Every structure is written in C-alpha cells, then in structure tokens.
XYZ file of C-alpha atoms in Angstrom:
134
model
C 272.460 219.719 15.867
C 272.984 223.282 17.089
C 269.734 225.225 17.443
C 269.711 228.395 15.348
C 269.144 231.548 17.342
C 267.921 234.813 15.978
C 270.869 236.915 14.784
C 271.362 240.278 16.445
C 271.975 242.526 13.452
C 272.509 246.179 14.276
C 271.235 248.463 11.539
C 274.289 250.733 11.370
C 276.725 247.852 10.788
C 275.867 247.310 7.121
C 276.840 243.817 5.962
C 277.938 242.593 9.372
C 276.144 239.647 10.911
C 276.453 238.202 14.392
C 279.504 236.090 15.125
C 277.366 233.031 15.877
C 275.573 233.192 12.543
C 278.795 233.914 10.661
C 280.673 231.064 12.335
C 278.225 228.537 10.869
C 279.187 229.540 7.334
C 282.467 228.629 5.621
C 282.872 232.159 4.201
C 282.441 233.893 7.550
C 285.322 236.349 7.065
C 283.747 237.625 3.864
C 280.511 238.365 5.710
C 281.988 240.115 8.731
C 285.085 241.772 7.250
C 284.184 242.661 3.680
C 286.746 245.439 3.340
C 289.613 243.023 4.099
C 289.036 241.072 0.897
C 287.086 243.252 -1.518
C 287.394 247.013 -1.301
C 284.875 247.542 -4.113
C 282.154 245.751 -2.137
C 282.911 247.782 0.982
C 282.933 251.012 -1.043
C 279.534 250.143 -2.549
C 278.134 249.477 0.925
C 279.390 252.868 2.123
C 277.920 254.622 -0.928
C 274.543 252.965 -0.305
C 274.639 254.112 3.323
C 274.679 250.605 4.788
C 278.124 251.055 6.325
C 280.481 253.808 7.415
C 284.117 254.305 6.607
C 286.741 256.335 4.822
C 285.601 256.706 1.203
C 288.828 258.219 -0.075
C 291.039 255.403 1.176
C 288.606 252.776 -0.110
C 288.589 254.369 -3.574
C 292.382 254.217 -3.564
C 292.292 250.559 -2.490
C 289.730 249.770 -5.216
C 292.024 251.277 -7.856
C 295.065 249.513 -6.422
C 293.286 246.144 -6.305
C 292.089 246.585 -9.890
C 295.591 247.488 -11.116
C 297.169 244.558 -9.272
C 294.516 242.214 -10.651
C 295.151 243.356 -14.210
C 298.917 243.026 -13.658
C 298.390 239.495 -12.365
C 296.278 238.615 -15.411
C 298.990 239.981 -17.716
C 301.689 237.998 -15.921
C 299.520 234.879 -16.136
C 299.124 235.309 -19.885
C 302.902 235.736 -20.337
C 303.924 233.288 -17.613
C 306.680 231.526 -19.573
C 308.336 234.834 -20.423
C 308.276 235.906 -16.771
C 309.565 232.488 -15.705
C 312.549 232.728 -18.069
C 313.273 236.331 -17.028
C 313.138 235.285 -13.378
C 315.506 232.370 -13.920
C 317.970 234.573 -15.845
C 317.845 237.221 -13.107
C 318.383 234.558 -10.441
C 321.410 233.139 -12.268
C 322.906 236.623 -12.694
C 322.514 237.353 -8.993
C 324.101 234.008 -8.088
C 327.069 234.783 -10.330
C 327.376 238.185 -8.672
C 327.516 236.513 -5.269
C 330.298 234.224 -6.455
C 332.452 237.104 -7.636
C 331.864 239.336 -4.608
C 334.016 239.477 -1.503
C 333.150 240.465 2.029
C 335.763 242.236 4.133
C 335.568 241.445 7.829
C 338.879 242.867 9.071
C 338.054 246.074 10.955
C 341.486 247.580 10.317
C 340.917 247.443 6.565
C 337.431 248.906 6.928
C 338.542 251.772 9.193
C 338.196 255.360 8.009
C 340.491 257.882 9.720
C 339.466 261.440 10.301
C 337.839 262.479 13.533
C 339.521 262.236 16.932
C 336.900 260.028 18.574
C 337.297 257.501 15.777
C 341.030 257.382 16.457
C 340.358 256.872 20.166
C 337.943 254.065 19.394
C 340.520 252.426 17.142
C 343.117 252.661 19.914
C 340.626 251.115 22.333
C 340.120 248.222 19.937
C 343.880 247.774 19.585
C 344.258 247.769 23.376
C 341.394 245.364 23.742
C 342.883 243.018 21.147
C 346.576 243.077 22.163
C 346.553 244.289 25.763
C 348.169 247.353 27.350
C 351.777 246.572 26.331
C 351.287 247.886 22.743
C 351.265 251.624 23.458
C-alpha cells in the first residue's frame, strides 16, 4: 500500500490538486484540468475567485458547449431520421464519384497565355521526347 502524503495545494490554483494525489483517483484529469472538459465549472471557479483565466473566452466556450449539447440531444431524439439522411447523402456522393472523371494528361489540362507557361510546356515536351522535337 502506498502511504498517503500531505498534498501541496497552492491557494491561487483553485481546483488543482497535487499530481500525486490526483494520480490516485480515476478522474484525475477532471481534478487537475477542469477547463478541458467542462467550461462552465472553470468559469464558476474564476467567478468565485478560486482560479484565474480568460472570462470572455470561457463564456464563449460555455455557450458553445451548451449549443453542441442541445444539438446532440436533438440528433439523438431524431436518430433514425439522421441515419436515413446520412445514408441517402452517402449514396448520392458514391453515385457522383461513379459518374465523375479525372483528367491526368497535362496537355489537356494546360492553359495557354503567359510566356513562362509556354516555356514550361516546351520544357516538359523536351523532357518527355528529347531534344530532337524542336
């Protein structure tokens, strides 16, 4: 059995605990890095004065996490509809891939116009056929 030592908690760190104490718990990341998982908890700690940080960005993250959570709940309620829409979209994209063509011949892709493009095309012709073409 590992002897428990007294945790060195610094008062300006808010919810942070020592690494040794946190490593003995299964939810250690939630104790040491609260803002990674739950922005609302971190924002409350900053408002109470137990932690420091950027309030404006945390408020934005709280709103974003709430909106994404509500979107996830809506998708969960209508999961069969979203499944069917996803399958239909996937089939349409697969049919689009079947009807599409990819051109790999550089002579058909070439756009004439500027002089340096013409010189580059001539270099490619020389490189492909040798110097006896020109």
